[in-house]
mmCIF file of C-alpha atoms in Angstrom:
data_model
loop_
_atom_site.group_PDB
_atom_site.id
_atom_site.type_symbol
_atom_site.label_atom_id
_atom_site.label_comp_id
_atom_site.label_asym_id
_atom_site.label_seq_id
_atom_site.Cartn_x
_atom_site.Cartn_y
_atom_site.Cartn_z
ATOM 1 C CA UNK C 33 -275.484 177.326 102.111
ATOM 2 C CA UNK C 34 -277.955 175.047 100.412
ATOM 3 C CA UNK C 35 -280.852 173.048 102.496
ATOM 4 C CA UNK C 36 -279.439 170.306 104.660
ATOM 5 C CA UNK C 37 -280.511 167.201 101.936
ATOM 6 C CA UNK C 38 -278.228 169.329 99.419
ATOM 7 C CA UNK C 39 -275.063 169.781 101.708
ATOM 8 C CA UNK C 40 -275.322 165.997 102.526
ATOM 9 C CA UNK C 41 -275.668 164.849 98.632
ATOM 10 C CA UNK C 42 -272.763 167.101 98.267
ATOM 11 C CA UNK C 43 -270.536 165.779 100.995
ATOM 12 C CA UNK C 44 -271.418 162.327 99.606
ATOM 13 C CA UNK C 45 -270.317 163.277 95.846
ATOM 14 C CA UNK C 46 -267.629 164.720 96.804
ATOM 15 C CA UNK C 47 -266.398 161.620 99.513
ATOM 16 C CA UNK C 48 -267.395 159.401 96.630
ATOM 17 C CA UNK C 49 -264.504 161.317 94.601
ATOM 18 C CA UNK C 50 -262.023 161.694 96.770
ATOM 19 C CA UNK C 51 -261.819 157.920 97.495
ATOM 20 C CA UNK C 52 -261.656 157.906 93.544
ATOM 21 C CA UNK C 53 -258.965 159.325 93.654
ATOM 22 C CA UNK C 54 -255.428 158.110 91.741
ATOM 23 C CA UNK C 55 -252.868 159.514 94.934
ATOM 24 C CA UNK C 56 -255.500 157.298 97.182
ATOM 25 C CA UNK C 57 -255.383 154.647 95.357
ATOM 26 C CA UNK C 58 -252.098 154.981 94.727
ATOM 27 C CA UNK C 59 -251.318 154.901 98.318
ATOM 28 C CA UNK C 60 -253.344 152.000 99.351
ATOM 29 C CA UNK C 61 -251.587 150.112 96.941
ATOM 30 C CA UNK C 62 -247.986 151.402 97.538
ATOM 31 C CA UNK C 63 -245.086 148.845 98.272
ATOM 32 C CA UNK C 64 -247.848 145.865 99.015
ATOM 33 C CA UNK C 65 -247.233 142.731 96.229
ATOM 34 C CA UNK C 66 -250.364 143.022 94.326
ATOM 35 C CA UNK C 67 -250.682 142.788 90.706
ATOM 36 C CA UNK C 68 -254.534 144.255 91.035
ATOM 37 C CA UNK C 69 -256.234 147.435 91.158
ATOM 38 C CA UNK C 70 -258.783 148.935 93.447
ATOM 39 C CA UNK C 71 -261.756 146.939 91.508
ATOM 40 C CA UNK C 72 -260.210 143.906 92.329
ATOM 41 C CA UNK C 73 -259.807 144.483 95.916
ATOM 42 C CA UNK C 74 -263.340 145.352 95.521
ATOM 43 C CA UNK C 75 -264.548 142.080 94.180
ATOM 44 C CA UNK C 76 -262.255 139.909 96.971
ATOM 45 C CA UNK C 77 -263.649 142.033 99.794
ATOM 46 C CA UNK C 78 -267.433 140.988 98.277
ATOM 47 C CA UNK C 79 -266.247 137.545 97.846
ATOM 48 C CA UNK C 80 -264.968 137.633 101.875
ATOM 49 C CA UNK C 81 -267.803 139.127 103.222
ATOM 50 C CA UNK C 82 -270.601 136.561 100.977
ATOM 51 C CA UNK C 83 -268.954 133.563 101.816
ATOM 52 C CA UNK C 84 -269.390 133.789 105.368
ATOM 53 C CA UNK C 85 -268.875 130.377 106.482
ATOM 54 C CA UNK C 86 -270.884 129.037 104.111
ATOM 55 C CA UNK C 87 -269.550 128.116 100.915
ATOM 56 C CA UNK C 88 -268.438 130.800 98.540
ATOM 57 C CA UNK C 89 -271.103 133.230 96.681
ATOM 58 C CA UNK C 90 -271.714 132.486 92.614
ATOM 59 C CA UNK C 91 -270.482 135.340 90.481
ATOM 60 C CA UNK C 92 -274.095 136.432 89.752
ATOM 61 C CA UNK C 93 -274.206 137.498 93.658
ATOM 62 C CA UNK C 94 -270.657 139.003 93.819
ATOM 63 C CA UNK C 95 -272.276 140.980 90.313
ATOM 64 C CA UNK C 96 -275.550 141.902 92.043
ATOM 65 C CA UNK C 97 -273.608 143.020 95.385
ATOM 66 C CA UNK C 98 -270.998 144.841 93.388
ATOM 67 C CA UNK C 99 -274.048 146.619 90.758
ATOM 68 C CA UNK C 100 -272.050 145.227 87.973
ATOM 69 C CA UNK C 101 -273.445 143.137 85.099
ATOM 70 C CA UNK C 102 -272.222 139.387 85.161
ATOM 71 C CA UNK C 103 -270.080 139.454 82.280
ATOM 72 C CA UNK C 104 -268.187 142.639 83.560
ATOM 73 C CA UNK C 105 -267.847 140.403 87.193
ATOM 74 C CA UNK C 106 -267.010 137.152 85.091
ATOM 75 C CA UNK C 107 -264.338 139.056 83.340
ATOM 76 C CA UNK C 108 -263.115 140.505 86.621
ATOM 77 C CA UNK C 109 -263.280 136.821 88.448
ATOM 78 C CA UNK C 110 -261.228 135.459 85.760
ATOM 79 C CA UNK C 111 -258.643 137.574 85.774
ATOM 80 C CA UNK C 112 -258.282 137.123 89.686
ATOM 81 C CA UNK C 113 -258.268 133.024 88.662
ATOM 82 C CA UNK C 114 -255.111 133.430 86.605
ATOM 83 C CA UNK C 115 -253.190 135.810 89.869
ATOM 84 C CA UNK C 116 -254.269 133.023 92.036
ATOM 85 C CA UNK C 117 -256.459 135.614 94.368
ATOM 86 C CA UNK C 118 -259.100 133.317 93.944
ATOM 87 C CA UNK C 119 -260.535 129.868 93.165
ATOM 88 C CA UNK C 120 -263.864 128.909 91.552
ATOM 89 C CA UNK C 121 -265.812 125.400 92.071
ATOM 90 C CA UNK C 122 -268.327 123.511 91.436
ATOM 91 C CA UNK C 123 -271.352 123.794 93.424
ATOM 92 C CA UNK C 124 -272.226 120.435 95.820
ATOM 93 C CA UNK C 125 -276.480 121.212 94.940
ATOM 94 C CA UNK C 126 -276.405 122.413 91.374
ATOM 95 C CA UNK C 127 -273.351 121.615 89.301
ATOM 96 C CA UNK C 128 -274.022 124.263 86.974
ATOM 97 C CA UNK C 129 -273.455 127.254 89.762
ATOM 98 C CA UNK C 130 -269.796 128.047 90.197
ATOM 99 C CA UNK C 131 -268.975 129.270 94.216
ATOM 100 C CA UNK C 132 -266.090 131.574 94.399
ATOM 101 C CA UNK C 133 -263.260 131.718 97.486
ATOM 102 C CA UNK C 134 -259.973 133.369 98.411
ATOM 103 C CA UNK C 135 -257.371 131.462 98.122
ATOM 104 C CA UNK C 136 -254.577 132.134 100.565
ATOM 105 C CA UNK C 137 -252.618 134.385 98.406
ATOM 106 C CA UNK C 138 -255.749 136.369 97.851
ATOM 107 C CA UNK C 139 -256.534 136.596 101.770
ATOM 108 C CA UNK C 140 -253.042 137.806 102.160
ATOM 109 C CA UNK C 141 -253.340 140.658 99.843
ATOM 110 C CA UNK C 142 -256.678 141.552 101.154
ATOM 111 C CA UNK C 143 -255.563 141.726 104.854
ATOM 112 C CA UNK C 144 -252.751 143.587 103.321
ATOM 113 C CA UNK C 145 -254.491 146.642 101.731
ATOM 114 C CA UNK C 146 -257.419 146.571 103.979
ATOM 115 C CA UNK C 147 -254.493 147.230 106.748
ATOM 116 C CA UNK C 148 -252.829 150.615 104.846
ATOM 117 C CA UNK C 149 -256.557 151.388 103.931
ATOM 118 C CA UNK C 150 -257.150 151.141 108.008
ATOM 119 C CA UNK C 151 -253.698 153.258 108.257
ATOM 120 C CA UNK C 152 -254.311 155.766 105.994
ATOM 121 C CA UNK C 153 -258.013 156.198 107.495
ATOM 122 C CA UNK C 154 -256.248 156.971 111.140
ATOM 123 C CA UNK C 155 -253.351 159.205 109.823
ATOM 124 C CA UNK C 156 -256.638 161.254 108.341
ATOM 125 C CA UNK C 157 -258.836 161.639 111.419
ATOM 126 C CA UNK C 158 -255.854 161.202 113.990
ATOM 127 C CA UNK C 159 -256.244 164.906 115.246
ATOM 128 C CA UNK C 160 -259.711 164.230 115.700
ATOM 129 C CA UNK C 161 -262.096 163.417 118.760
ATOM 130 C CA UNK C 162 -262.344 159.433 118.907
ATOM 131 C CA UNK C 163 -265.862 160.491 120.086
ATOM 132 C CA UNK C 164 -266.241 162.762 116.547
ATOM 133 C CA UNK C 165 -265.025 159.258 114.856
ATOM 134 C CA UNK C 166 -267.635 157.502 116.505
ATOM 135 C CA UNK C 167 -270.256 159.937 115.470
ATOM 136 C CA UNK C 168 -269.426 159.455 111.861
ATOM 137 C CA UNK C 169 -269.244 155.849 111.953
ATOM 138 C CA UNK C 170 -272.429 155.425 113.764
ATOM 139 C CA UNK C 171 -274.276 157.786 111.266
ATOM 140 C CA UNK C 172 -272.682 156.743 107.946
ATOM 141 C CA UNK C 173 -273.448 152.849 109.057
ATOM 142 C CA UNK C 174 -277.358 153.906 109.646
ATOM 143 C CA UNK C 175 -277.603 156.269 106.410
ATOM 144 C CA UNK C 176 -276.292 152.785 104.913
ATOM 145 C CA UNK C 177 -278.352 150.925 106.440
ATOM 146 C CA UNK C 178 -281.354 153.029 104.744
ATOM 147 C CA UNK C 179 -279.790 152.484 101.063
ATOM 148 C CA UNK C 180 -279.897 149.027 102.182
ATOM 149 C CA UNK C 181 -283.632 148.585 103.153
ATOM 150 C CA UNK C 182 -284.375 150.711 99.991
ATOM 151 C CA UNK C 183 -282.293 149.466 97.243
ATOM 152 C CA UNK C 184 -281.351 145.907 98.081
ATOM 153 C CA UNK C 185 -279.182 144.633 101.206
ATOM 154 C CA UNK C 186 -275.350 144.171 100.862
#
């Protein structure tokens, strides 16, 4: 057994890989009517949770929040343009910035996967202790909350 610090990077490598997975992804995707991959679902869940209520983010954000570089998100956002998952416009204060939303289509396949994402998430830890479950959640939400005060909030 290695110090604490080094079972935790570990666990979080190997997490990391597992959710990398092709079965997973495989399975989140499975029967739904999506054209995408995962890295689309991605960029619509950043797009969801920047536009708040306000209006949508700029693709420079969704970049930023996704650690991407804004050609690789502009490439990405386009492709999601032509499926119909999302719609760009102009922004009202600065013509030049472009505001990304979900159209309908693309809030339907995000409920969608995030749904069998939820599933397959509760067929994993269904033998466990809901109090266990909380644990985790309550300690992987704070460790995130430290990567978010030190690198940059999400």
């Amino acid at each position: 057994m290695g110090s604490p610090i080094e079972e935790l990077d570990e666990t979080i490598v190997g997490f990391r890989a597992a959710t990398q997975r092709p079965a997973y992804r495989q399975r989140l995707l499975q029967d739904l009517d999506y054209a995408g991959g995962i890295s689309s679902l991605r960029l619509m869940r950043t797009v969801e949770r920047l536009s708040g209520d306000g209006p949508g983010p700029s693709i420079r954000q969704v970049a930023t929040e996704l650690g991407v570089e804004h050609s690789t998100a502009s490439r990405s956002v386009d492709t999601l343009v032509r499926a119909y998952l999302l719609s760009r416009s102009r922004c009202a204060d600065d013509q030049r910035q472009v505001r990304l939303q979900l159209t309908e289509q693309g809030r339907s396949s995000l409920r969608a996967t995030t749904r069998r994402r939820q599933e397959v998430l509760a067929a994993l830890v269904e033998a466990w202790d809901p109090d266990d479950v909380h644990t985790l959640t309550r300690l992987l939400d704070r460790l995130r909350g430290e990567f978010d005060a030190e690198f940059g909030h999400r």
